């Protein structure tokens, strides 16, 4: 029965998604404005629902950092409303001509952006993520099935109700947004490859792997970040310390936080004591390989440390003899998220950013910049460690597919196969008229 | 043991791929030129190997169309050499700056194209596909594991040897191209998610589904084409007949061939007899729904016909009462490959091309144009019916990923979090210096 229900919901979402793909810019932007208005008008209800979620979670002994993420107060409502206003101001991502080619006289090819279709997203307990994800999907013309953390059950329920009502009143097809509340719903959703085009799981590597193993639907994984800072032999020591401190301590629970620092042997004597002093002020526990421990007296690191995402005030440190050894270590143990080189040597920066196989390859700045807002994408649905489709912070652009529109005047392939006509393949400087 | 071997080959490919990603345009183009020279110089060996494959396949009673596809003679060698020359002339797809944004003064973000990494491709018996796929991968900096049809075993073996030797002599890392010869190798390859970034299976829907079910590696499916021609009430009847004949008969075994024709009731009386007369000359067997059979005396179609890819001289025909019924039928029974509307009504064409959820949505031209060469992509590795990453004919662009290069001067996130600095997010009009 449960499966039948989810199957019906999936079909409804698919149909709504197709109708949504044909809405114009004005309709979608107007619907976004209506969401912002409704969130503002119904603050009391939202905050009340969130208080019930909070109280229940306190009873259930939810950890303090998670309680903080669960909180959805007036200040956070202001933030998501501001976010919606920024999103309205962004250019319509749909119907954009990405390529235009005259194949022959009177036969014009256009590659035009369109929505992916139906997106299923499973995310953690932040209610602001519910609003950000659903509004990004609306702007990009996608239907969306959301499953948030159980802790935020009541908050997400009222948010979904508000968003559904506001958008339907603005002419968006009903069923484009659906809130899932149970694990059974998630299991059923993973089987709906007929209706759902993409699953975005946000969570640990093991969670993302579980989803991939249990679904035939394409998955865009937002998973672990084992990020590195490599301090090159040509690094400015002060800058390296400053970047390492920020990358490790600015927010330890984030996926773009550094977990391992690599230091070139030539600067280790100068760098390591300075790093230790700076990180001691932030109470960071250090673990080093034998060479590192020969310079600063810290705990020894084991092989397991190189593949651990601590999400905590812990940093593992390894000494390397060359830039290439650092690159190799990162490509072996990293998670392809974000890795940093600190160096004054442009050739070293070029080699590092070319050979390190990660979504973000940063030169002389902190790994913590790896984020949709900081990148100027308006918001993000996640940070992809996949290499296909979208990589790194995923904003509107990662929620698009495209189609080829070919416009002719009765053209047939036989004429080209028989040599009566031939292709011109000239670039066209115009947008698709359809 | 077999698994260990494939695992080693996968690791070698990954390492070669990383080195290949850092080669410059000149090196890759020079290597492509060396392949062309070597293919020309070693024609006798290639043709001899292909003759052995052909003779064995005749003994094994391979069907005539497949024997034709297996043939790799001097003429086909000329074609692939020409193809390589065109590929050399194409712009380097790597290192292209797709987005440049100043996040703040002295903190610049660049989105830069890079290879996907290692691609595993399983394809049919055409040896020319071996050369096309491997040279597309080389130009786009990807390592590749190829498994061609068993019929072409000896031809593919000599082609791989020639390509490996020519490219290694030109400074391309050994192991970037590997030829797989057994089904066990394929099974082992599907488990190598540590080393392989993308699997491209070319074949039937059931084959592609088998691959998706048996691998955690992302799959870009090249599968069935259940393509439609919809003859609208505002269609020019002569044009509709001409397009239908080409879409059905120009090459019946291709995935972009039409399998079902939809005709609007308002023009059915005029169109259907003309269509029957034209297709009778090509010996096409027609099947129609009750309304169609009321106008022309043909075999009745069953529900199964709407979801069948005949790949043969058979066409199913259904009458519809509206444009929206046609769109609905295509979105229900089609395979998202290529669908055509014939109409003089631009609004109908716009609605059709917006709402039909297919890679190719064509107005007044044949579905047979859906092809990488005809689209001007140089060549294709397949036609994707996936909506993620690449859709439709996949050329060089579909073999790319990208990374974000962020260039700073010691920038840290704490300064922005604490309000000391703020983001500017200005577009930059320059390419990434790294």
PDB file of N, CA, C and O in Angstrom, chain A residues 171-234:
ATOM      1  N   UNK A 171      -0.392  29.833  -9.623  1.00  0.00           N
ATOM      2  CA  UNK A 171      -0.486  29.169 -10.925  1.00  0.00           C
ATOM      3  C   UNK A 171       0.531  28.072 -11.184  1.00  0.00           C
ATOM      4  O   UNK A 171       0.671  27.602 -12.312  1.00  0.00           O
ATOM      5  N   UNK A 172       1.242  27.651 -10.143  1.00  0.00           N
ATOM      6  CA  UNK A 172       2.185  26.528 -10.296  1.00  0.00           C
ATOM      7  C   UNK A 172       1.395  25.232 -10.080  1.00  0.00           C
ATOM      8  O   UNK A 172       0.582  25.151  -9.161  1.00  0.00           O
ATOM      9  N   UNK A 173       1.612  24.201 -10.927  1.00  0.00           N
ATOM     10  CA  UNK A 173       0.803  22.984 -10.816  1.00  0.00           C
ATOM     11  C   UNK A 173       0.944  22.306  -9.448  1.00  0.00           C
ATOM     12  O   UNK A 173       2.057  22.143  -8.946  1.00  0.00           O
ATOM     13  N   UNK A 174      -0.193  21.903  -8.867  1.00  0.00           N
ATOM     14  CA  UNK A 174      -0.179  21.200  -7.582  1.00  0.00           C
ATOM     15  C   UNK A 174       0.651  19.929  -7.690  1.00  0.00           C
ATOM     16  O   UNK A 174       0.715  19.302  -8.746  1.00  0.00           O
ATOM     17  N   UNK A 175       1.295  19.571  -6.598  1.00  0.00           N
ATOM     18  CA  UNK A 175       2.068  18.325  -6.575  1.00  0.00           C
ATOM     19  C   UNK A 175       3.518  18.507  -6.970  1.00  0.00           C
ATOM     20  O   UNK A 175       4.297  17.559  -6.946  1.00  0.00           O
ATOM     21  N   UNK A 176       3.918  19.734  -7.316  1.00  0.00           N
ATOM     22  CA  UNK A 176       5.318  19.950  -7.726  1.00  0.00           C
ATOM     23  C   UNK A 176       6.248  19.795  -6.528  1.00  0.00           C
ATOM     24  O   UNK A 176       7.434  19.488  -6.682  1.00  0.00           O
ATOM     25  N   UNK A 177       5.724  20.033  -5.315  1.00  0.00           N
ATOM     26  CA  UNK A 177       6.540  19.850  -4.106  1.00  0.00           C
ATOM     27  C   UNK A 177       5.825  18.868  -3.188  1.00  0.00           C
ATOM     28  O   UNK A 177       4.612  18.963  -2.978  1.00  0.00           O
ATOM     29  N   UNK A 178       6.576  17.910  -2.679  1.00  0.00           N
ATOM     30  CA  UNK A 178       5.987  16.930  -1.779  1.00  0.00           C
ATOM     31  C   UNK A 178       6.952  16.643  -0.648  1.00  0.00           C
ATOM     32  O   UNK A 178       8.157  16.469  -0.861  1.00  0.00           O
ATOM     33  N   UNK A 179       6.384  16.600   0.542  1.00  0.00           N
ATOM     34  CA  UNK A 179       7.172  16.378   1.756  1.00  0.00           C
ATOM     35  C   UNK A 179       7.042  14.917   2.170  1.00  0.00           C
ATOM     36  O   UNK A 179       5.942  14.432   2.373  1.00  0.00           O
ATOM     37  N   UNK A 180       8.166  14.228   2.281  1.00  0.00           N
ATOM     38  CA  UNK A 180       8.124  12.829   2.724  1.00  0.00           C
ATOM     39  C   UNK A 180       8.448  12.799   4.212  1.00  0.00           C
ATOM     40  O   UNK A 180       9.319  13.522   4.684  1.00  0.00           O
ATOM     41  N   UNK A 181       7.767  11.945   4.937  1.00  0.00           N
ATOM     42  CA  UNK A 181       7.968  11.969   6.385  1.00  0.00           C
ATOM     43  C   UNK A 181       8.510  10.676   6.982  1.00  0.00           C
ATOM     44  O   UNK A 181       8.934  10.662   8.127  1.00  0.00           O
ATOM     45  N   UNK A 182       8.499   9.596   6.207  1.00  0.00           N
ATOM     46  CA  UNK A 182       8.947   8.337   6.823  1.00  0.00           C
ATOM     47  C   UNK A 182      10.083   7.701   6.034  1.00  0.00           C
ATOM     48  O   UNK A 182      10.295   7.991   4.861  1.00  0.00           O
ATOM     49  N   UNK A 183      10.802   6.815   6.706  1.00  0.00           N
ATOM     50  CA  UNK A 183      11.851   6.057   6.021  1.00  0.00           C
ATOM     51  C   UNK A 183      11.269   5.151   4.948  1.00  0.00           C
ATOM     52  O   UNK A 183      11.912   4.889   3.936  1.00  0.00           O
ATOM     53  N   UNK A 184      10.046   4.639   5.192  1.00  0.00           N
ATOM     54  CA  UNK A 184       9.396   3.809   4.181  1.00  0.00           C
ATOM     55  C   UNK A 184       9.175   4.603   2.900  1.00  0.00           C
ATOM     56  O   UNK A 184       9.320   4.072   1.796  1.00  0.00           O
ATOM     57  N   UNK A 185       8.803   5.881   3.071  1.00  0.00           N
ATOM     58  CA  UNK A 185       8.630   6.731   1.894  1.00  0.00           C
ATOM     59  C   UNK A 185       9.945   6.836   1.114  1.00  0.00           C
ATOM     60  O   UNK A 185       9.960   6.801  -0.113  1.00  0.00           O
ATOM     61  N   UNK A 186      11.049   6.971   1.846  1.00  0.00           N
ATOM     62  CA  UNK A 186      12.356   7.078   1.183  1.00  0.00           C
ATOM     63  C   UNK A 186      12.666   5.791   0.431  1.00  0.00           C
ATOM     64  O   UNK A 186      13.060   5.821  -0.740  1.00  0.00           O
ATOM     65  N   UNK A 187      12.471   4.644   1.085  1.00  0.00           N
ATOM     66  CA  UNK A 187      12.733   3.367   0.420  1.00  0.00           C
ATOM     67  C   UNK A 187      11.889   3.246  -0.836  1.00  0.00           C
ATOM     68  O   UNK A 187      12.382   2.827  -1.893  1.00  0.00           O
ATOM     69  N   UNK A 188      10.616   3.621  -0.721  1.00  0.00           N
ATOM     70  CA  UNK A 188       9.735   3.529  -1.888  1.00  0.00           C
ATOM     71  C   UNK A 188      10.190   4.489  -2.984  1.00  0.00           C
ATOM     72  O   UNK A 188      10.195   4.144  -4.171  1.00  0.00           O
ATOM     73  N   UNK A 189      10.641   5.678  -2.588  1.00  0.00           N
ATOM     74  CA  UNK A 189      11.090   6.667  -3.566  1.00  0.00           C
ATOM     75  C   UNK A 189      12.280   6.139  -4.377  1.00  0.00           C
ATOM     76  O   UNK A 189      12.369   6.371  -5.583  1.00  0.00           O
ATOM     77  N   UNK A 190      13.188   5.419  -3.709  1.00  0.00           N
ATOM     78  CA  UNK A 190      14.395   4.943  -4.391  1.00  0.00           C
ATOM     79  C   UNK A 190      14.076   3.961  -5.523  1.00  0.00           C
ATOM     80  O   UNK A 190      14.908   3.724  -6.392  1.00  0.00           O
ATOM     81  N   UNK A 191      12.842   3.391  -5.487  1.00  0.00           N
ATOM     82  CA  UNK A 191      12.459   2.431  -6.534  1.00  0.00           C
ATOM     83  C   UNK A 191      11.744   3.108  -7.704  1.00  0.00           C
ATOM     84  O   UNK A 191      11.460   2.460  -8.712  1.00  0.00           O
ATOM     85  N   UNK A 192      11.471   4.402  -7.594  1.00  0.00           N
ATOM     86  CA  UNK A 192      10.634   5.071  -8.598  1.00  0.00           C
ATOM     87  C   UNK A 192      11.440   5.631  -9.768  1.00  0.00           C
ATOM     88  O   UNK A 192      11.308   6.803 -10.117  1.00  0.00           O
ATOM     89  N   UNK A 193      12.270   4.783 -10.382  1.00  0.00           N
ATOM     90  CA  UNK A 193      13.090   5.305 -11.483  1.00  0.00           C
ATOM     91  C   UNK A 193      12.244   5.709 -12.690  1.00  0.00           C
ATOM     92  O   UNK A 193      12.725   6.423 -13.574  1.00  0.00           O
ATOM     93  N   UNK A 194      10.999   5.287 -12.709  1.00  0.00           N
ATOM     94  CA  UNK A 194      10.119   5.684 -13.801  1.00  0.00           C
ATOM     95  C   UNK A 194       9.751   7.174 -13.701  1.00  0.00           C
ATOM     96  O   UNK A 194       9.492   7.826 -14.701  1.00  0.00           O
ATOM     97  N   UNK A 195       9.731   7.687 -12.475  1.00  0.00           N
ATOM     98  CA  UNK A 195       9.238   9.054 -12.269  1.00  0.00           C
ATOM     99  C   UNK A 195      10.314  10.035 -11.790  1.00  0.00           C
ATOM    100  O   UNK A 195      10.173  11.234 -11.976  1.00  0.00           O
ATOM    101  N   UNK A 196      11.331   9.520 -11.119  1.00  0.00           N
ATOM    102  CA  UNK A 196      12.307  10.428 -10.519  1.00  0.00           C
ATOM    103  C   UNK A 196      13.602  10.402 -11.324  1.00  0.00           C
ATOM    104  O   UNK A 196      14.099   9.334 -11.688  1.00  0.00           O
ATOM    105  N   UNK A 197      14.123  11.575 -11.618  1.00  0.00           N
ATOM    106  CA  UNK A 197      15.286  11.672 -12.505  1.00  0.00           C
ATOM    107  C   UNK A 197      16.604  11.742 -11.760  1.00  0.00           C
ATOM    108  O   UNK A 197      17.652  11.428 -12.318  1.00  0.00           O
ATOM    109  N   UNK A 198      16.583  12.217 -10.522  1.00  0.00           N
ATOM    110  CA  UNK A 198      17.835  12.420  -9.794  1.00  0.00           C
ATOM    111  C   UNK A 198      17.574  12.350  -8.292  1.00  0.00           C
ATOM    112  O   UNK A 198      16.606  12.934  -7.801  1.00  0.00           O
ATOM    113  N   UNK A 199      18.448  11.646  -7.591  1.00  0.00           N
ATOM    114  CA  UNK A 199      18.404  11.625  -6.128  1.00  0.00           C
ATOM    115  C   UNK A 199      19.639  12.389  -5.624  1.00  0.00           C
ATOM    116  O   UNK A 199      20.757  12.141  -6.072  1.00  0.00           O
ATOM    117  N   UNK A 200      19.415  13.318  -4.707  1.00  0.00           N
ATOM    118  CA  UNK A 200      20.532  14.018  -4.062  1.00  0.00           C
ATOM    119  C   UNK A 200      20.512  13.674  -2.576  1.00  0.00           C
ATOM    120  O   UNK A 200      19.675  14.182  -1.833  1.00  0.00           O
ATOM    121  N   UNK A 201      21.391  12.785  -2.138  1.00  0.00           N
ATOM    122  CA  UNK A 201      21.475  12.487  -0.716  1.00  0.00           C
ATOM    123  C   UNK A 201      22.541  13.365  -0.079  1.00  0.00           C
ATOM    124  O   UNK A 201      23.641  13.500  -0.610  1.00  0.00           O
ATOM    125  N   UNK A 202      22.216  14.006   1.033  1.00  0.00           N
ATOM    126  CA  UNK A 202      23.219  14.784   1.754  1.00  0.00           C
ATOM    127  C   UNK A 202      23.504  14.033   3.050  1.00  0.00           C
ATOM    128  O   UNK A 202      22.593  13.761   3.838  1.00  0.00           O
ATOM    129  N   UNK A 203      24.770  13.710   3.272  1.00  0.00           N
ATOM    130  CA  UNK A 203      25.090  12.983   4.491  1.00  0.00           C
ATOM    131  C   UNK A 203      26.457  12.355   4.409  1.00  0.00           C
ATOM    132  O   UNK A 203      27.295  12.777   3.609  1.00  0.00           O
ATOM    133  N   UNK A 204      26.690  11.347   5.200  1.00  0.00           N
ATOM    134  CA  UNK A 204      28.000  10.705   5.272  1.00  0.00           C
ATOM    135  C   UNK A 204      28.251   9.892   4.009  1.00  0.00           C
ATOM    136  O   UNK A 204      27.336   9.572   3.260  1.00  0.00           O
ATOM    137  N   UNK A 205      29.517   9.543   3.783  1.00  0.00           N
ATOM    138  CA  UNK A 205      29.869   8.670   2.677  1.00  0.00           C
ATOM    139  C   UNK A 205      29.083   7.374   2.712  1.00  0.00           C
ATOM    140  O   UNK A 205      28.626   6.878   1.691  1.00  0.00           O
ATOM    141  N   UNK A 206      28.936   6.788   3.913  1.00  0.00           N
ATOM    142  CA  UNK A 206      28.261   5.496   3.998  1.00  0.00           C
ATOM    143  C   UNK A 206      26.777   5.664   3.647  1.00  0.00           C
ATOM    144  O   UNK A 206      26.186   4.801   3.002  1.00  0.00           O
ATOM    145  N   UNK A 207      26.192   6.800   4.016  1.00  0.00           N
ATOM    146  CA  UNK A 207      24.795   7.053   3.672  1.00  0.00           C
ATOM    147  C   UNK A 207      24.638   7.192   2.155  1.00  0.00           C
ATOM    148  O   UNK A 207      23.758   6.589   1.537  1.00  0.00           O
ATOM    149  N   UNK A 208      25.529   7.972   1.533  1.00  0.00           N
ATOM    150  CA  UNK A 208      25.459   8.152   0.090  1.00  0.00           C
ATOM    151  C   UNK A 208      25.660   6.819  -0.624  1.00  0.00           C
ATOM    152  O   UNK A 208      24.949   6.481  -1.576  1.00  0.00           O
ATOM    153  N   UNK A 209      26.607   6.012  -0.110  1.00  0.00           N
ATOM    154  CA  UNK A 209      26.859   4.696  -0.722  1.00  0.00           C
ATOM    155  C   UNK A 209      25.617   3.808  -0.595  1.00  0.00           C
ATOM    156  O   UNK A 209      25.257   3.081  -1.524  1.00  0.00           O
ATOM    157  N   UNK A 210      24.944   3.889   0.563  1.00  0.00           N
ATOM    158  CA  UNK A 210      23.722   3.106   0.762  1.00  0.00           C
ATOM    159  C   UNK A 210      22.676   3.475  -0.302  1.00  0.00           C
ATOM    160  O   UNK A 210      22.048   2.609  -0.903  1.00  0.00           O
ATOM    161  N   UNK A 211      22.537   4.765  -0.552  1.00  0.00           N
ATOM    162  CA  UNK A 211      21.557   5.221  -1.550  1.00  0.00           C
ATOM    163  C   UNK A 211      21.930   4.717  -2.946  1.00  0.00           C
ATOM    164  O   UNK A 211      21.085   4.196  -3.678  1.00  0.00           O
ATOM    165  N   UNK A 212      23.204   4.837  -3.289  1.00  0.00           N
ATOM    166  CA  UNK A 212      23.653   4.371  -4.611  1.00  0.00           C
ATOM    167  C   UNK A 212      23.395   2.873  -4.759  1.00  0.00           C
ATOM    168  O   UNK A 212      22.940   2.411  -5.800  1.00  0.00           O
ATOM    169  N   UNK A 213      23.668   2.133  -3.683  1.00  0.00           N
ATOM    170  CA  UNK A 213      23.489   0.681  -3.728  1.00  0.00           C
ATOM    171  C   UNK A 213      22.019   0.277  -3.823  1.00  0.00           C
ATOM    172  O   UNK A 213      21.710  -0.841  -4.223  1.00  0.00           O
ATOM    173  N   UNK A 214      21.129   1.175  -3.388  1.00  0.00           N
ATOM    174  CA  UNK A 214      19.729   0.787  -3.284  1.00  0.00           C
ATOM    175  C   UNK A 214      18.811   1.515  -4.246  1.00  0.00           C
ATOM    176  O   UNK A 214      17.596   1.557  -4.033  1.00  0.00           O
ATOM    177  N   UNK A 215      19.371   2.085  -5.297  1.00  0.00           N
ATOM    178  CA  UNK A 215      18.520   2.759  -6.265  1.00  0.00           C
ATOM    179  C   UNK A 215      19.132   2.693  -7.657  1.00  0.00           C
ATOM    180  O   UNK A 215      20.351   2.714  -7.805  1.00  0.00           O
ATOM    181  N   UNK A 216      18.263   2.624  -8.669  1.00  0.00           N
ATOM    182  CA  UNK A 216      18.722   2.699 -10.053  1.00  0.00           C
ATOM    183  C   UNK A 216      18.667   4.122 -10.585  1.00  0.00           C
ATOM    184  O   UNK A 216      19.013   4.378 -11.729  1.00  0.00           O
ATOM    185  N   UNK A 217      18.186   5.030  -9.742  1.00  0.00           N
ATOM    186  CA  UNK A 217      18.095   6.425 -10.160  1.00  0.00           C
ATOM    187  C   UNK A 217      19.489   7.049 -10.055  1.00  0.00           C
ATOM    188  O   UNK A 217      20.223   6.748  -9.113  1.00  0.00           O
ATOM    189  N   UNK A 218      19.875   7.909 -10.999  1.00  0.00           N
ATOM    190  CA  UNK A 218      21.177   8.574 -10.867  1.00  0.00           C
ATOM    191  C   UNK A 218      21.263   9.348  -9.543  1.00  0.00           C
ATOM    192  O   UNK A 218      20.281   9.933  -9.107  1.00  0.00           O
ATOM    193  N   UNK A 219      22.442   9.306  -8.944  1.00  0.00           N
ATOM    194  CA  UNK A 219      22.653   9.937  -7.640  1.00  0.00           C
ATOM    195  C   UNK A 219      23.725  11.011  -7.767  1.00  0.00           C
ATOM    196  O   UNK A 219      24.765  10.784  -8.376  1.00  0.00           O
ATOM    197  N   UNK A 220      23.452  12.202  -7.229  1.00  0.00           N
ATOM    198  CA  UNK A 220      24.493  13.226  -7.138  1.00  0.00           C
ATOM    199  C   UNK A 220      24.879  13.304  -5.670  1.00  0.00           C
ATOM    200  O   UNK A 220      24.115  13.804  -4.855  1.00  0.00           O
ATOM    201  N   UNK A 221      26.028  12.758  -5.359  1.00  0.00           N
ATOM    202  CA  UNK A 221      26.394  12.584  -3.958  1.00  0.00           C
ATOM    203  C   UNK A 221      26.994  13.826  -3.330  1.00  0.00           C
ATOM    204  O   UNK A 221      27.894  14.460  -3.885  1.00  0.00           O
ATOM    205  N   UNK A 222      26.466  14.172  -2.169  1.00  0.00           N
ATOM    206  CA  UNK A 222      27.070  15.203  -1.329  1.00  0.00           C
ATOM    207  C   UNK A 222      27.588  14.432  -0.130  1.00  0.00           C
ATOM    208  O   UNK A 222      26.807  14.051   0.735  1.00  0.00           O
ATOM    209  N   UNK A 223      28.869  14.131  -0.123  1.00  0.00           N
ATOM    210  CA  UNK A 223      29.341  13.245   0.940  1.00  0.00           C
ATOM    211  C   UNK A 223      30.563  13.822   1.640  1.00  0.00           C
ATOM    212  O   UNK A 223      30.708  15.041   1.726  1.00  0.00           O
ATOM    213  N   UNK A 224      31.409  12.946   2.154  1.00  0.00           N
ATOM    214  CA  UNK A 224      32.532  13.382   2.988  1.00  0.00           C
ATOM    215  C   UNK A 224      33.417  14.419   2.325  1.00  0.00           C
ATOM    216  O   UNK A 224      33.602  14.432   1.113  1.00  0.00           O
ATOM    217  N   UNK A 225      33.993  15.240   3.153  1.00  0.00           N
ATOM    218  CA  UNK A 225      35.054  16.105   2.690  1.00  0.00           C
ATOM    219  C   UNK A 225      36.321  15.804   3.476  1.00  0.00           C
ATOM    220  O   UNK A 225      36.429  16.152   4.650  1.00  0.00           O
ATOM    221  N   UNK A 226      37.245  15.123   2.835  1.00  0.00           N
ATOM    222  CA  UNK A 226      38.570  14.982   3.446  1.00  0.00           C
ATOM    223  C   UNK A 226      39.441  15.975   2.683  1.00  0.00           C
ATOM    224  O   UNK A 226      39.986  15.666   1.619  1.00  0.00           O
ATOM    225  N   UNK A 227      39.464  17.199   3.193  1.00  0.00           N
ATOM    226  CA  UNK A 227      40.132  18.304   2.495  1.00  0.00           C
ATOM    227  C   UNK A 227      41.545  18.488   3.051  1.00  0.00           C
ATOM    228  O   UNK A 227      41.801  18.242   4.225  1.00  0.00           O
ATOM    229  N   UNK A 228      42.446  18.923   2.181  1.00  0.00           N
ATOM    230  CA  UNK A 228      43.855  19.083   2.544  1.00  0.00           C
ATOM    231  C   UNK A 228      44.333  20.524   2.367  1.00  0.00           C
ATOM    232  O   UNK A 228      43.884  21.217   1.441  1.00  0.00           O
ATOM    233  N   UNK A 229      45.272  20.920   3.222  1.00  0.00           N
ATOM    234  CA  UNK A 229      46.060  22.116   2.965  1.00  0.00           C
ATOM    235  C   UNK A 229      47.501  21.647   2.771  1.00  0.00           C
ATOM    236  O   UNK A 229      48.053  20.953   3.636  1.00  0.00           O
ATOM    237  N   UNK A 230      48.082  21.972   1.610  1.00  0.00           N
ATOM    238  CA  UNK A 230      49.476  21.623   1.354  1.00  0.00           C
ATOM    239  C   UNK A 230      50.332  22.891   1.436  1.00  0.00           C
ATOM    240  O   UNK A 230      50.107  23.856   0.685  1.00  0.00           O
ATOM    241  N   UNK A 231      51.298  22.862   2.342  1.00  0.00           N
ATOM    242  CA  UNK A 231      52.202  23.995   2.526  1.00  0.00           C
ATOM    243  C   UNK A 231      53.486  23.686   1.746  1.00  0.00           C
ATOM    244  O   UNK A 231      54.280  22.830   2.129  1.00  0.00           O
ATOM    245  N   UNK A 232      53.615  24.370   0.633  1.00  0.00           N
ATOM    246  CA  UNK A 232      54.705  24.102  -0.315  1.00  0.00           C
ATOM    247  C   UNK A 232      56.029  24.678   0.189  1.00  0.00           C
ATOM    248  O   UNK A 232      56.054  25.532   1.082  1.00  0.00           O
ATOM    249  N   UNK A 233      57.120  24.239  -0.431  1.00  0.00           N
ATOM    250  CA  UNK A 233      58.428  24.774  -0.042  1.00  0.00           C
ATOM    251  C   UNK A 233      58.526  26.277  -0.294  1.00  0.00           C
ATOM    252  O   UNK A 233      59.290  26.971   0.377  1.00  0.00           O
ATOM    253  N   UNK A 234      57.725  26.768  -1.248  1.00  0.00           N
ATOM    254  CA  UNK A 234      57.756  28.209  -1.533  1.00  0.00           C
ATOM    255  C   UNK A 234      56.624  28.952  -0.825  1.00  0.00           C
ATOM    256  O   UNK A 234      56.199  30.024  -1.262  1.00  0.00           O
TER     257      UNK A 234
END
